[in-house]
Coordinates of C-alpha atoms in Angstrom, one line a residue:
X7 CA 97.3 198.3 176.3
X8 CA 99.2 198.6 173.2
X9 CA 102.6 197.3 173.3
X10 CA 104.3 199.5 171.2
X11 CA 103.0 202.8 173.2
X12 CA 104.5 201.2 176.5
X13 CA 107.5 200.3 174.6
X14 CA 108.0 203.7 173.0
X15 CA 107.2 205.3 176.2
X16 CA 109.6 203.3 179.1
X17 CA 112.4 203.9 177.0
X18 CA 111.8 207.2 176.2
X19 CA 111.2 207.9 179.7
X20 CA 114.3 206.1 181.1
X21 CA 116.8 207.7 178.6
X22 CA 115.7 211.1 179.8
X23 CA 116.6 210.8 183.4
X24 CA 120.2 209.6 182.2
X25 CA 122.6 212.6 182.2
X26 CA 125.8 212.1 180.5
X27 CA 127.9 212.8 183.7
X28 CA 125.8 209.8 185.0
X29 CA 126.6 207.4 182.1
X30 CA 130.1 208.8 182.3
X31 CA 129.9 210.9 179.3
X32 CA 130.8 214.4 178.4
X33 CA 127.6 216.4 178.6
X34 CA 128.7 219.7 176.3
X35 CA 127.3 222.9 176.7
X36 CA 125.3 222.7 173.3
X37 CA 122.6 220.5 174.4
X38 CA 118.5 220.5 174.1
X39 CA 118.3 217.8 176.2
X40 CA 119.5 217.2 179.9
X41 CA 119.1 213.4 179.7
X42 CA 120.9 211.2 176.9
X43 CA 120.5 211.4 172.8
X44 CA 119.5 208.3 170.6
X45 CA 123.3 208.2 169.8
X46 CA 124.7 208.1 173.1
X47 CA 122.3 205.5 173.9
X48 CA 123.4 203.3 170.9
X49 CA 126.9 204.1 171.1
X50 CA 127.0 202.6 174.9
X51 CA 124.8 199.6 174.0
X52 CA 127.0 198.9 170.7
X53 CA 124.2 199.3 168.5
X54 CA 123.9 201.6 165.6
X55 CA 121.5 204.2 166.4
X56 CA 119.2 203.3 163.6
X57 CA 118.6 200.3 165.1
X58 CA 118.3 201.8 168.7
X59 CA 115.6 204.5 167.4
X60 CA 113.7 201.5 165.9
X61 CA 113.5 199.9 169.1
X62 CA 112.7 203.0 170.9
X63 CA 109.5 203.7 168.4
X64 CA 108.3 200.6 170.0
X65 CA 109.5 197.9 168.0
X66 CA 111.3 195.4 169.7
X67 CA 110.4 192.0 167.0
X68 CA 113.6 190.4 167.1
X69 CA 115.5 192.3 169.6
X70 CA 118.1 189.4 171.2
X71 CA 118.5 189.1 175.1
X72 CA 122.1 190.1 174.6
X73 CA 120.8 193.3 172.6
X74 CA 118.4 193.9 175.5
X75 CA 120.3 193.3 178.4
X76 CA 123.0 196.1 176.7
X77 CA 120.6 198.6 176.7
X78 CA 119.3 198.4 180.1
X79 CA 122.9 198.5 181.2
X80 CA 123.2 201.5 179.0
X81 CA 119.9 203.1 180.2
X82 CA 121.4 201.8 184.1
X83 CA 117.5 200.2 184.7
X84 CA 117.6 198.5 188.2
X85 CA 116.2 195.0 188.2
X86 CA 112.6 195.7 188.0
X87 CA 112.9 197.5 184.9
X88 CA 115.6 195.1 183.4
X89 CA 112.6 192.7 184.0
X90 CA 109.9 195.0 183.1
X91 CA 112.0 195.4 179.5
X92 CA 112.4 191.9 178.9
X93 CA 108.7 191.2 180.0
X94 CA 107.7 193.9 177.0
X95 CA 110.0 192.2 174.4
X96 CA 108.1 188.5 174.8
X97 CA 105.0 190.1 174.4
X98 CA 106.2 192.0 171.4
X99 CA 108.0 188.5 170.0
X100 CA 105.0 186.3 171.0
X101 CA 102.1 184.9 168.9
X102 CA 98.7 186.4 169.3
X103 CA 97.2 183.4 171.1
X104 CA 100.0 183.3 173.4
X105 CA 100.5 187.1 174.1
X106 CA 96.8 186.4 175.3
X107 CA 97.6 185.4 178.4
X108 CA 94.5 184.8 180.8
X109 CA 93.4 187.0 183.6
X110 CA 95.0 185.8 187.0
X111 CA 92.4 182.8 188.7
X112 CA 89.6 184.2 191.5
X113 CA 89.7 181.4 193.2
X114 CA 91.9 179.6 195.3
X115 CA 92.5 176.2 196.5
X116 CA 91.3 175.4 200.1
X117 CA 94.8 174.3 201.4
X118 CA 96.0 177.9 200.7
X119 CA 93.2 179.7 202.3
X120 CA 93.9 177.2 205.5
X121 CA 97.8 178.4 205.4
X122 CA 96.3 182.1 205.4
X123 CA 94.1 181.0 208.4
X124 CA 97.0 179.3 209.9
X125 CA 98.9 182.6 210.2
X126 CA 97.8 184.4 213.5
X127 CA 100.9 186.6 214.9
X128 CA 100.3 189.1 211.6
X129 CA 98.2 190.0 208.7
X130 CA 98.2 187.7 205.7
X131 CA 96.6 187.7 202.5
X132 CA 97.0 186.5 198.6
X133 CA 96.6 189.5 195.6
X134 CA 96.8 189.3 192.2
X135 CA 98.7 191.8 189.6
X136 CA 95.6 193.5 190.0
X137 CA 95.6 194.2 193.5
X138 CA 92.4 192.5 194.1
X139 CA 92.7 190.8 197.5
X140 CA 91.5 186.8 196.3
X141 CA 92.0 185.9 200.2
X142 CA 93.0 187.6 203.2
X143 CA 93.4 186.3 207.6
X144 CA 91.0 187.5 210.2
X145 CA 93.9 190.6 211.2
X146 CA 94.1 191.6 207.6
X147 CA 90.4 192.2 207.5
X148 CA 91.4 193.9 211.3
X149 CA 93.6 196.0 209.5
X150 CA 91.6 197.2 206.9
X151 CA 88.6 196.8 208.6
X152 CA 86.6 200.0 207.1
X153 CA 87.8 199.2 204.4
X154 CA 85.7 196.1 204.1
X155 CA 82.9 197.7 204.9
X156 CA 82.9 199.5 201.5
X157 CA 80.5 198.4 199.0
X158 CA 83.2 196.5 197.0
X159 CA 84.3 192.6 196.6
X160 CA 87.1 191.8 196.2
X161 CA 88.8 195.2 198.0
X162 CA 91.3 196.5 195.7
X163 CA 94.3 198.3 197.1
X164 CA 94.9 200.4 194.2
X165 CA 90.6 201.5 194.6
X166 CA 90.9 202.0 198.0
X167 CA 94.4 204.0 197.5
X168 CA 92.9 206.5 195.1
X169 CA 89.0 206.8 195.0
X170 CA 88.9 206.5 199.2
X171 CA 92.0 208.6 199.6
X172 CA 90.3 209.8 202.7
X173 CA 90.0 206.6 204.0
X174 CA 93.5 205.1 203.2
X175 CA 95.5 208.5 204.6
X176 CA 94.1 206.9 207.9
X177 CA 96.0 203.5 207.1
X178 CA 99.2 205.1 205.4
X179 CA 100.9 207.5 207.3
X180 CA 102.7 207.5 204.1
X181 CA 100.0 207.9 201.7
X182 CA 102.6 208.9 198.7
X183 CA 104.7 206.1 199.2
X184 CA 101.8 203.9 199.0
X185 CA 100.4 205.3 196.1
X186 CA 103.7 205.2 194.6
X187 CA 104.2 201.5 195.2
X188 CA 100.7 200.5 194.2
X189 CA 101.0 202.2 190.5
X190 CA 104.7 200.4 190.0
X191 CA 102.7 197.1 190.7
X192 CA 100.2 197.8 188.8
X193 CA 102.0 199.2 185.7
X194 CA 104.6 195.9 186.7
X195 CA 101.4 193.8 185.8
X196 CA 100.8 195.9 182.6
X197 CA 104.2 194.8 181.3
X198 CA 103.6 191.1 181.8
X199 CA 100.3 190.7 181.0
X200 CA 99.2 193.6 178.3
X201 CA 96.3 192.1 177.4
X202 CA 94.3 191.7 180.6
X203 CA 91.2 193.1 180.1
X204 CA 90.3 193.9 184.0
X205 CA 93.2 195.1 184.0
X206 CA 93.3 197.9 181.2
X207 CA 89.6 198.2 182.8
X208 CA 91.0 199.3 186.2
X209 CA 93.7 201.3 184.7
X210 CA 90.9 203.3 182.6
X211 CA 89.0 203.9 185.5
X212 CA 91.4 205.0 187.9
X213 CA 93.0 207.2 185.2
X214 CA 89.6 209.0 184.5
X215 CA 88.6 209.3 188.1
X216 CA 92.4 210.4 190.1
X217 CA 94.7 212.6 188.9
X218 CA 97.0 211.3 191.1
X219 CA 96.9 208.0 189.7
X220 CA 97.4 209.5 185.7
X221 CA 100.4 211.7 186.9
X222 CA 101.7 208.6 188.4
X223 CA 100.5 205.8 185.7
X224 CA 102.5 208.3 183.3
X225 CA 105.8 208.2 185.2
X226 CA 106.6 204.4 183.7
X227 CA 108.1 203.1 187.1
X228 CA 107.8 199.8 187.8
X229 CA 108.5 197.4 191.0
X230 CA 109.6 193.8 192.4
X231 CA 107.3 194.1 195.7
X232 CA 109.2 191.2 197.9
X233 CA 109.8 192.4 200.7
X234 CA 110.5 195.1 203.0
X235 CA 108.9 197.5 205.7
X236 CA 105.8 199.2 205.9
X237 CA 104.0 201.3 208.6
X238 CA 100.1 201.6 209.8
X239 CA 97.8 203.5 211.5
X240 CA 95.0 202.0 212.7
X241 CA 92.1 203.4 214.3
X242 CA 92.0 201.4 217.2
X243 CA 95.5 200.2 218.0
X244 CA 97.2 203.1 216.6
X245 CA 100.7 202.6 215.1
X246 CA 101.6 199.3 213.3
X247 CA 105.4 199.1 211.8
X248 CA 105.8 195.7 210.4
X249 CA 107.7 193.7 207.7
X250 CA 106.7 192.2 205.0
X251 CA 107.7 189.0 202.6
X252 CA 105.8 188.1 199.3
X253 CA 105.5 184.7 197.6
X254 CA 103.8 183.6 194.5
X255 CA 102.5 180.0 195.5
X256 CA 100.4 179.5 192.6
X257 CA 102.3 181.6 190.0
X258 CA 100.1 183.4 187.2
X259 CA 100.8 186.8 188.9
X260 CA 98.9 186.1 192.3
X261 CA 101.2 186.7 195.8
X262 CA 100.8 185.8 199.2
X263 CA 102.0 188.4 201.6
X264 CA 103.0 187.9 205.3
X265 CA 103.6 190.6 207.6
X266 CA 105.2 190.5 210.8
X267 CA 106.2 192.5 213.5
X268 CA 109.9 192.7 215.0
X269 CA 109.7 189.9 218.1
X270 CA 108.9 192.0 221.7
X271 CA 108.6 195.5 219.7
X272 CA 105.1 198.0 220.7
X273 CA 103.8 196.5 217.2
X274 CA 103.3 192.9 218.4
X275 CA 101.5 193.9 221.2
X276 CA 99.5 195.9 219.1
X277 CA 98.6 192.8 216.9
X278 CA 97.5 190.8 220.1
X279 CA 95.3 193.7 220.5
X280 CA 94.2 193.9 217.2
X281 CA 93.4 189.7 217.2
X282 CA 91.1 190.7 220.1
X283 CA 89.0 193.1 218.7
X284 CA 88.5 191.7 214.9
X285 CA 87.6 188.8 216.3
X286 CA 85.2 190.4 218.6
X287 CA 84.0 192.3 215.7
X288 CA 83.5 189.4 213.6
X289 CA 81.7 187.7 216.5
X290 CA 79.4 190.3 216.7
X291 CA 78.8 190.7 213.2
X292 CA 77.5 186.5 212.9
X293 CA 75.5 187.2 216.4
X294 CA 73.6 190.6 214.3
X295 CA 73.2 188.0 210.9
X296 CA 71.6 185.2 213.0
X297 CA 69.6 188.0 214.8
X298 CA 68.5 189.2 211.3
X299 CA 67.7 186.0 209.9
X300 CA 65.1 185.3 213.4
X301 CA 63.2 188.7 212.7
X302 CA 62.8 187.6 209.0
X303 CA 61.7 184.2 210.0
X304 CA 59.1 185.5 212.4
X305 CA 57.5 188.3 210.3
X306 CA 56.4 185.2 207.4

């Protein structure tokens, strides 16, 4: 992804859905635009505007923290994009080896997958920036159960969100929220680590293959996913509201996630339910492998 184009383009994008009235300016009634100019911009930052349009064409070599923190309070960015602005200026000011950085790790160490295994009241499971799921509980693979059925390791949320929309409606009652969130996290990523090659690889694919996904990919919004509340359907145990927490245990852009329902509500009843039935799943699964592997062994 080339820095400059991302550059050029979050700006851009942010300044137009600035109004004057919002940045407590006088609109006038002689204006092309509804969102800010270049000079308005500059003049609330306290930088000339030659110098704003140079960083708006992309070019951010040199811009100081003090100079960037000014314009995202000019351009009112909310912490996620005052992060995602500062994450694009040290790629633009960083050598070519170390703008490199390397794709996240696909493996974990063994005392993180025994915490995961550890967790039994809710689902749990560690992503990347990617949204490739590296690790997951026994009720996340409950939760998503079809979904690991699908011909593809590691499930990816963003894949699953947009190429099995079908599939996912089923999980997210709130498919556009979803969809929403995973492209921030994505496009998040895309900011800190430009030069991940699986990831410019997943972000050409899903562009070429989900409309949704380009309308959205085009929208520059970007997200801290930390915490918060998100609701389920499941096939089986039907409605699942629960909150959420995210850690990054191993830094490098990989997160554990822990959801949890509210203590006595319908929802942890539901995961007791849910507990059951993966595991009697799962059971039945090893007992249909072992059956397998005796019909092989017998027909040689």
């Amino acid at each position: 992804m080339v820095n400059s184009e991302e550059v050029k383009d979050f700006l851009t994008s942010r300044r137009a859905r600035i109004t004057p009235e919002i940045a407590g300016l006088s609109g006038g009634s002689n204006r092309r635009v509804s969102g800010l100019r270049r000079v308005e911009v500059a003049m609330l930052a306290g930088v000339s505007v030659e110098y704003y349009s140079k960083l708006e064409r992309g070019n951010l070599t040199g811009a100081s923290d003090t100079v960037l923190a000014a314009i995202a309070d000019a351009l009112r960015l909310d912490d996620a994009e005052r992060s995602h602005l500062f994450d694009l200026a040290a790629t633009a000011n960083a050598s070519p080896v170390r703008a490199k950085r390397r794709s996240s790790p696909q493996t974990l160490r063994p005392s993180l997958r025994w915490v995961l295994d550890a967790v039994t009241g809710g689902p749990a499971f560690v992503r990347n920036g990617r949204l490739d799921v590296l690790a997951e509980n026994a009720l996340f693979r409950g939760l998503y159960w079809d979904a690991y059925q699908l011909d593809e390791r590691p499930v990816n949320l963003a894949r699953l969100t947009f190429l099995h929309r079908d599939l996912a409606e089923q999980y997210y009652p709130s498919w556009e929220t979803s969809a929403d969130i995973n492209v921030a996290i994505l496009r998040t990523e895309a900011g800190r680590n430009p030069h991940d090659r699986d990831l410019q690889d997943l972000v050409g694919e899903l562009s070429t293959r989900s409309t949704e996904f380009r309308t959205r990919w085009g929208a520059h919004n970007v997200r801290n996913h930390v915490q918060g509340r998100k609701h389920f359907r499941h096939p089986v145990v039907g409605d699942l509201d629960m909150a959420y927490e995210a850690m990054e245990p191993l830094g490098e852009g990989l997160n554990l996630l822990i959801y949890a329902a509210e203590p006595g509500s319908p929802t942890e009843e539901s995961l007791r339910l849910l507990a059951s039935w993966v595991a009697t799943q799962e059971q039945g699964g090893q007992r249909s492998a072992v059956d397998a592997q005796v019909s092989r062994a017998k027909e040689r």
